[in-house]
C-alpha positions in Angstrom: 0.0 0.0 0.0 1.3 3.4 -0.9 1.2 6.3 1.5 2.7 9.8 1.6 4.8 11.2 4.3 3.1 14.4 5.5 6.2 16.0 6.8 8.4 16.0 3.7 5.9 15.4 0.9 8.0 12.7 -0.6 6.3 10.2 -2.9 6.8 6.6 -1.8 6.2 3.4 -3.8 4.7 4.8 -7.0 5.4 1.9 -9.4 8.2 2.9 -11.8 9.7 5.5 -9.3 9.9 3.3 -6.2 12.4 4.6 -3.7 12.8 8.0 -5.4 12.4 10.6 -2.6 12.1 13.7 -4.9 8.8 14.6 -6.5 10.7 16.4 -9.3 11.9 13.0 -10.4 8.3 12.0 -11.1 8.1 14.9 -13.6 11.3 13.7 -15.2 9.9 10.2 -15.7 6.6 11.6 -17.1 8.6 13.7 -19.5 10.6 10.6 -20.5 7.3 8.9 -21.4 7.2 6.3 -18.6 3.8 4.7 -18.6 1.6 3.8 -15.6 2.9 6.0 -12.8 1.5 9.2 -11.5 -1.5 11.4 -12.5 -1.5 15.0 -11.2 -5.2 15.2 -10.5 -4.9 17.4 -7.4 -3.2 20.5 -8.9 -6.4 22.4 -8.8 -8.6 22.2 -5.6 -11.6 19.9 -5.9 -13.9 22.7 -5.3 -12.2 24.6 -8.1 -12.6 21.7 -10.5 -16.4 21.7 -9.8 -17.0 25.4 -9.7 -19.5 26.5 -12.4 -19.6 23.0 -13.9 -21.8 21.4 -11.2 -24.7 22.7 -9.2 -23.8 24.1 -5.8 -26.3 21.8 -4.1 -24.7 18.6 -5.5 -21.5 19.3 -3.5 -23.4 17.8 -0.5 -22.6 14.2 -1.8 -20.2 12.7 0.8 -17.9 10.9 -1.7 -17.7 12.8 -5.0 -15.2 11.6 -7.6 -12.4 14.1 -8.5 -13.4 15.4 -11.9 -9.9 15.3 -13.3 -9.8 11.5 -13.0 -12.7 10.7 -15.3 -11.7 13.5 -17.6 -8.2 11.9 -18.0 -9.7 8.4 -18.4 -12.3 9.4 -21.0 -9.8 11.3 -23.1 -7.4 8.4 -22.9 -9.6 5.3 -23.5 -12.5 6.6 -25.7 -13.2 8.6 -28.8 -15.9 11.2 -29.5 -19.3 9.6 -29.7 -18.4 6.7 -27.5 -20.6 5.5 -24.6 -19.2 5.9 -21.1 -20.9 4.6 -18.0 -20.8 4.8 -14.2 -22.8 2.2 -12.2 -22.5 4.1 -9.0 -22.9 7.6 -10.5 -23.5 9.7 -7.4 -24.1 13.3 -8.6 -23.0 12.4 -12.2 -19.4 13.4 -12.3 -18.5 10.7 -14.9 -21.5 11.6 -17.0 -20.9 15.3 -17.0 -17.2 15.0 -17.9 -18.1 12.6 -20.7 -20.6 15.1 -22.1 -18.1 17.9 -22.1 -15.7 15.7 -24.1 -18.3 14.9 -26.7 -19.1 11.4 -25.4 -22.5 9.9 -24.3 -22.6 9.4 -20.5 -25.0 7.1 -18.7 -25.1 6.4 -15.0 -27.0 4.4 -12.4 -27.5 5.7 -8.9 -29.1 3.8 -6.0 -30.4 6.9 -4.0 -33.0 9.1 -5.6 -31.6 12.2 -3.9 -28.3 11.9 -5.7 -29.8 10.8 -9.0 -31.9 14.0 -8.9 -28.7 16.0 -8.4 -27.1 14.1 -11.3 -30.0 15.0 -13.5 -29.6 18.7 -12.6 -25.9 18.4 -13.5 -26.7 16.8 -16.8 -29.1 19.7 -17.6 -26.4 22.2 -16.6 -23.9 20.6 -18.9 -26.3 20.7 -21.8 -27.1 24.4 -21.1 -23.3 25.1 -21.2 -23.0 23.7 -24.7 -21.6 20.2 -23.9 -21.7 18.3 -27.2 -22.4 14.9 -25.6 -25.6 13.5 -24.0 -26.3 12.2 -20.6 -28.7 9.9 -18.9 -29.2 8.8 -15.3 -31.2 5.8 -14.0 -32.1 4.9 -10.5 -31.6 1.4 -9.2 -29.2 -1.2 -7.6 -26.0 -1.4 -9.7 -25.7 -5.1 -8.7 -28.4 -5.6 -11.4 -26.8 -3.3 -14.0 -27.7 -5.2 -17.2 -31.4 -5.2 -16.2 -31.4 -1.5 -15.5 -29.8 -0.2 -18.7 -31.5 -0.4 -22.1 -30.8 -3.4 -24.2 -29.4 -1.3 -27.1 -26.5 -0.3 -24.7 -25.4 -3.9 -24.2 -22.1 -4.6 -25.8 -21.6 -1.0 -26.7 -20.0 0.7 -23.7 -16.4 1.7 -24.3 -15.5 2.7 -20.8 -16.8 2.3 -17.3 -15.5 4.7 -14.6 -16.6 4.2 -11.0 -15.6 3.9 -7.4 -16.8 1.7 -4.6 -18.1 3.1 -1.3 -15.7 3.2 1.7 -18.2 2.4 4.4 -21.3 4.3 5.5 -19.6 7.7 6.0 -16.8 9.9 4.9 -14.8 12.8 6.4 -17.3 15.3 5.0 -16.8 19.0 5.6 -16.0 20.8 8.8 -18.2 23.7 10.1 -16.5 26.0 12.5 -19.1 27.9 14.6 -16.8 30.6 15.8 -15.1 31.4 19.0 -17.3 30.4 22.0 -20.1 29.0 19.9 -19.6 25.3 20.3 -17.5 22.5 18.7 -16.5 22.0 15.1 -19.0 19.6 13.5 -19.3 17.6 10.4 -21.7 18.0 7.6 -22.2 16.1 4.3 -20.4 13.1 5.6 -23.2 10.4 5.2 -25.1 8.7 2.5 -28.9 8.3 2.8 -30.6 6.2 5.4 -31.5 3.3 3.1 -29.9 0.2 4.6 -29.9 -1.4 1.1 -27.2 0.9 0.0 -24.0 -1.0 -0.5 -22.1 1.6 1.5 -23.8 0.1 4.6 -22.6 -3.4 3.9 -19.9 -5.3 5.7 -16.6 -5.9 3.9 -17.6 -9.5 2.7 -20.9 -8.2 1.4 -19.2 -5.2 -0.2 -16.7 -7.5 -2.0 -19.5 -9.8 -3.3 -21.6 -6.8 -4.3 -18.7 -5.2 -6.2 -18.0 -8.5 -8.0 -21.6 -8.5 -9.1 -21.3 -4.9 -10.3 -18.1 -5.5 -12.3 -19.6 -8.7 -13.8 -22.5 -6.6 -15.0 -20.1 -4.0 -16.4 -18.3 -6.8 -18.3 -21.5 -7.9 -19.8 -22.2 -4.4 -21.2 -18.7 -3.6 -22.5 -17.8 -3.8 -26.1 -14.9 -6.2 -26.9 -11.7 -4.5 -25.8 -13.6 -2.0 -23.6 -12.2 -0.8 -20.3 -13.3 -0.5 -16.7 -11.5 2.0 -14.5 -12.0 2.0 -10.7 -10.7 4.6 -8.3 -10.1 3.4 -4.7 -8.2 4.5 -1.7 -7.4 2.6 1.6 -9.0 3.9 4.8 -8.6 3.2 8.5 -11.2 1.4 10.6 -10.4 1.3 14.3 -6.8 1.8 13.5 -6.6 -0.9 10.8 -5.7 0.0 7.2 -8.5 -1.5 5.0 -7.1 -2.4 1.6 -9.9 -1.3 -0.7 -7.7 -1.2 -3.8 -6.7 -4.8 -3.2 -10.4 -5.7 -2.9 -11.1 -4.0 -6.2 -8.3 -5.9 -8.0 -9.6 -9.2 -6.7 -13.2 -8.3 -7.7 -12.2 -7.3 -11.2 -10.4 -10.6 -11.8 -13.4 -12.5 -10.4 -15.6 -10.7 -12.9 -13.5 -12.0 -15.8 -11.6 -8.8 -16.4 -7.9 -8.4 -17.0 -5.9 -5.8 -14.9 -3.9 -3.9 -17.4 -2.7 -0.8 -15.6 -2.5 0.6 -12.1 -1.9 4.4 -11.6 -1.5 6.7 -8.7 -3.8 9.7 -8.8 -2.4 12.3 -6.5 -5.0 13.9 -4.3 -2.3 16.4 -3.2 -1.1 19.2 -5.3 2.6 19.6 -6.3 4.3 22.9 -5.9 8.1 23.4 -6.4 8.7 19.7 -6.2 6.8 19.3 -2.8 3.4 17.8 -2.2 0.7 20.1 -0.9 -1.8 18.0 1.1 -5.5 18.4 0.5 -6.5 16.5 3.5 -9.8 17.3 5.3 -9.9 18.9 8.7 -10.9 15.5 10.2 -8.2 13.6 8.4 -5.6 15.9 9.8 -7.2 15.7 13.3 -7.4 11.9 13.3 -3.8 11.5 12.1 -2.5 14.0 14.6 -4.3 12.3 17.5 -3.1 8.8 16.3 0.5 10.0 16.2 0.2 11.6 19.6 -1.1 8.2 20.9 1.9 6.4 19.5 0.2 5.0 16.4 2.4 6.2 13.4 -0.4 6.9 10.9 0.0 8.9 7.7 -2.1 11.2 5.6 -3.1 9.3 2.5 -2.8 11.7 -0.4 -3.5 9.5 -3.4 -6.0 7.2 -4.9 -5.2 4.0 -6.6 -6.6 3.9 -10.2 -7.0 0.4 -11.5 -7.7 -0.1 -15.2 -9.2 -3.4 -16.4 -9.8 -4.6 -20.0 -12.4 -6.9 -21.4 -10.8 -9.5 -23.7 -11.8 -9.8 -27.3 -13.6 -13.0 -26.5 -17.3 -13.0 -25.4 -18.0 -11.2 -22.1 -18.8 -13.3 -19.1 -22.5 -14.2 -18.7 -24.3 -12.1 -16.1 -26.8 -13.8 -13.8 
């Protein structure tokens, strides 16, 4: 598992640049054409990446995908007019980025609240002159082939998605002001529906994600790709290997892992990482270190890219 040292900003364990303690060397490798290493997806703040492109209310979603990630994937693995899908669409980030790049985006979202926000973002993209189209469906992604129209089967060029990391996230911090109470969290939970995969235990989450990726494979065109962003997280002090879970689920779904990238959450300034950790991430790590538990600020996401072989897709049941 890759983690970043918060004190020095060095990059550790990033594939082709293992052991190189200088971020500047990452840029050298990128310039030399080294494939499969680091994506600089945190150069602009996440709020800045969404500003004007998404409705203000949709920022309430607790686990929004960083827009730069699907933007890169769509530009890399698809052509104009291709069909791009996200089975856990949230507020429609993948769909919106596909539309602005002239692709056709389709998503499935379990919770009606977020699906409605995704619809609003699709309308906004259209009003801004996006040349692609977008659609959002509501339902359980574990039954993906049933939810999407038959004419989409075997035509999807790229799936971009991310599994949930438990029933809550760090959310945002609200500071009430001096003498007005404690700092509190907002926008850190999904809806209350217990059927949401975010509320499942780890075994059920793995099984559910295998079902989702198997459904994706049934919808992909031959040679199509599935890209999944994932990051580890801590549960009661234990580092939970969500990227490893994703890799195993993809293989179980009949897909081939062809590339693993590091998508930096942090920015890079003058060869040093600039963390974009939330207030509560910093608070939790500081308290853990003070208690003798040497934790780190995780400032990247693993980006796993799978490919469907040219043979027939696995059968979905």
